[in-house]
Amino acid sequence: MMKNVTAVFLVFCSASAFATKPTLLETALSCQLKDEQIASLMRDLALQQPAFVKPSQQFGAPSADIYRLPKPVSALGYSSDEVVVTPARVLLAVPAQTVSQAVDKLNLIEEAYSPASREIRPTVSVVAFQLSHKELENKLLVGCQYANNDAAGWIQ
């Protein structure tokens, strides 16, 4: 019996050792950034991943910077190689998904003229919406909104 318990313990410890710590981007997309990380997010992402040095595309009205990653990143049950940053939001651009699907999957609340959302804490919400920019047509934008003055300056 003791050998079985020891074997199970060793297997569990080995599996835990191989579990990877989420990247800064995954943390931001999953609404887990700490308040003290918000101001330096874009600078820190650029230091960690060359794709964040400069957006591949920039749009105005509404403002959005698109970053193309060499490999997909996952968060909130979605995966994409495109990250969209708007003032106070960091999002995945997921093709062929709709806001109504995200509402069901992430338990979001839909409101007129606002992204579908769910509060994580008073200044952080999971959001899902679509933009009309041609590059983002038919893509769900899903990620996090950080109600913080420093996050409003994420756009280059």
Coordinates of C-alpha atoms in Angstrom, one line a residue, residues 42-156:
M42 CA 3.3 46.8 -23.4
R43 CA 7.0 47.5 -22.7
D44 CA 7.3 44.2 -20.8
L45 CA 5.6 42.3 -23.6
A46 CA 8.0 43.9 -26.2
L47 CA 11.0 42.8 -24.1
Q48 CA 9.7 39.2 -23.9
Q49 CA 8.3 38.8 -27.5
P50 CA 9.6 40.6 -30.6
A51 CA 6.1 40.6 -32.1
F52 CA 5.1 43.3 -29.5
V53 CA 7.9 45.7 -30.5
K54 CA 5.6 47.2 -33.2
P55 CA 2.0 46.4 -34.2
S56 CA 1.6 44.8 -37.6
Q57 CA -1.4 47.1 -38.2
Q58 CA -2.9 50.1 -36.5
F59 CA -6.4 51.5 -36.7
G60 CA -8.3 54.5 -35.5
A61 CA -11.9 55.2 -34.7
P62 CA -12.0 53.0 -32.7
S63 CA -8.3 52.7 -31.9
A64 CA -6.8 49.2 -32.2
D65 CA -3.3 47.8 -32.6
I66 CA -2.9 44.3 -34.0
Y67 CA 0.0 42.1 -33.2
R68 CA 0.7 38.9 -35.1
L69 CA 2.5 36.2 -33.1
P70 CA 4.7 33.4 -34.4
K71 CA 2.6 30.8 -32.7
P72 CA -0.9 30.9 -31.1
V73 CA -1.5 31.9 -27.5
S74 CA -4.4 30.5 -25.5
A75 CA -6.6 32.2 -22.9
L76 CA -10.2 31.9 -21.6
G77 CA -10.7 28.7 -23.7
Y78 CA -9.7 30.4 -27.0
S79 CA -6.6 30.4 -29.1
S80 CA -5.2 32.7 -31.7
D81 CA -2.0 34.1 -33.2
E82 CA -3.5 37.6 -33.4
V83 CA -3.6 39.9 -30.3
V84 CA -5.6 43.1 -30.5
V85 CA -4.8 45.9 -28.0
T86 CA -7.2 48.8 -27.6
P87 CA -7.2 51.4 -24.9
A88 CA -7.5 49.4 -21.6
R89 CA -8.1 46.1 -23.4
V90 CA -6.0 43.2 -24.4
L91 CA -7.8 40.6 -26.6
L92 CA -7.4 37.6 -28.8
A93 CA -8.9 37.9 -32.3
V94 CA -10.6 34.5 -32.9
P95 CA -11.9 33.7 -36.4
A96 CA -15.4 32.2 -36.9
Q97 CA -16.6 32.8 -33.4
T98 CA -19.5 35.1 -32.3
V99 CA -20.3 37.2 -29.3
S100 CA -23.3 35.0 -28.5
Q101 CA -21.1 31.9 -28.4
A102 CA -18.7 33.7 -26.0
V103 CA -21.6 34.9 -23.9
D104 CA -22.6 31.2 -23.4
K105 CA -19.1 29.9 -23.0
L106 CA -17.8 32.6 -20.6
N107 CA -21.1 33.4 -18.8
L108 CA -21.0 37.0 -20.0
I109 CA -23.8 39.6 -19.8
E110 CA -24.8 41.4 -23.0
E111 CA -25.5 45.1 -22.8
A112 CA -26.5 47.5 -25.6
Y113 CA -23.6 49.6 -26.9
S114 CA -21.0 47.9 -24.7
P115 CA -19.0 44.7 -25.0
A116 CA -20.5 41.6 -23.4
S117 CA -18.7 41.3 -20.1
R118 CA -18.3 39.7 -16.7
E119 CA -16.6 41.4 -13.8
I120 CA -13.6 39.6 -12.3
R121 CA -12.9 42.4 -9.7
P122 CA -14.1 46.0 -9.6
T123 CA -11.5 47.2 -12.2
V124 CA -11.2 44.1 -14.3
S125 CA -13.7 42.4 -16.6
V126 CA -13.7 39.6 -19.2
V127 CA -15.1 41.1 -22.4
A128 CA -16.1 39.9 -25.8
F129 CA -17.1 42.0 -28.8
Q130 CA -16.5 42.6 -32.5
L131 CA -15.1 45.6 -34.4
S132 CA -15.9 46.8 -37.9
H133 CA -12.3 47.2 -39.1
K134 CA -11.9 45.1 -42.3
E135 CA -9.0 43.1 -40.9
L136 CA -11.1 42.1 -37.9
E137 CA -14.4 41.3 -39.6
N138 CA -15.8 37.9 -38.7
K139 CA -13.5 37.7 -35.7
L140 CA -14.4 37.6 -32.0
L141 CA -12.3 39.8 -29.8
V142 CA -12.2 38.2 -26.4
G143 CA -10.0 39.0 -23.5
C144 CA -9.8 41.5 -20.6
Q145 CA -10.6 45.1 -19.9
Y146 CA -8.6 46.9 -17.2
A147 CA -10.3 50.0 -15.9
N148 CA -7.1 51.8 -15.1
N149 CA -5.6 55.1 -16.5
D150 CA -2.3 53.3 -17.2
A151 CA -4.1 50.7 -19.4
A152 CA -5.7 53.5 -21.4
G153 CA -2.2 54.3 -22.7
W154 CA -1.5 50.9 -24.2
I155 CA -2.1 52.0 -27.8
Q156 CA 1.0 53.3 -29.6

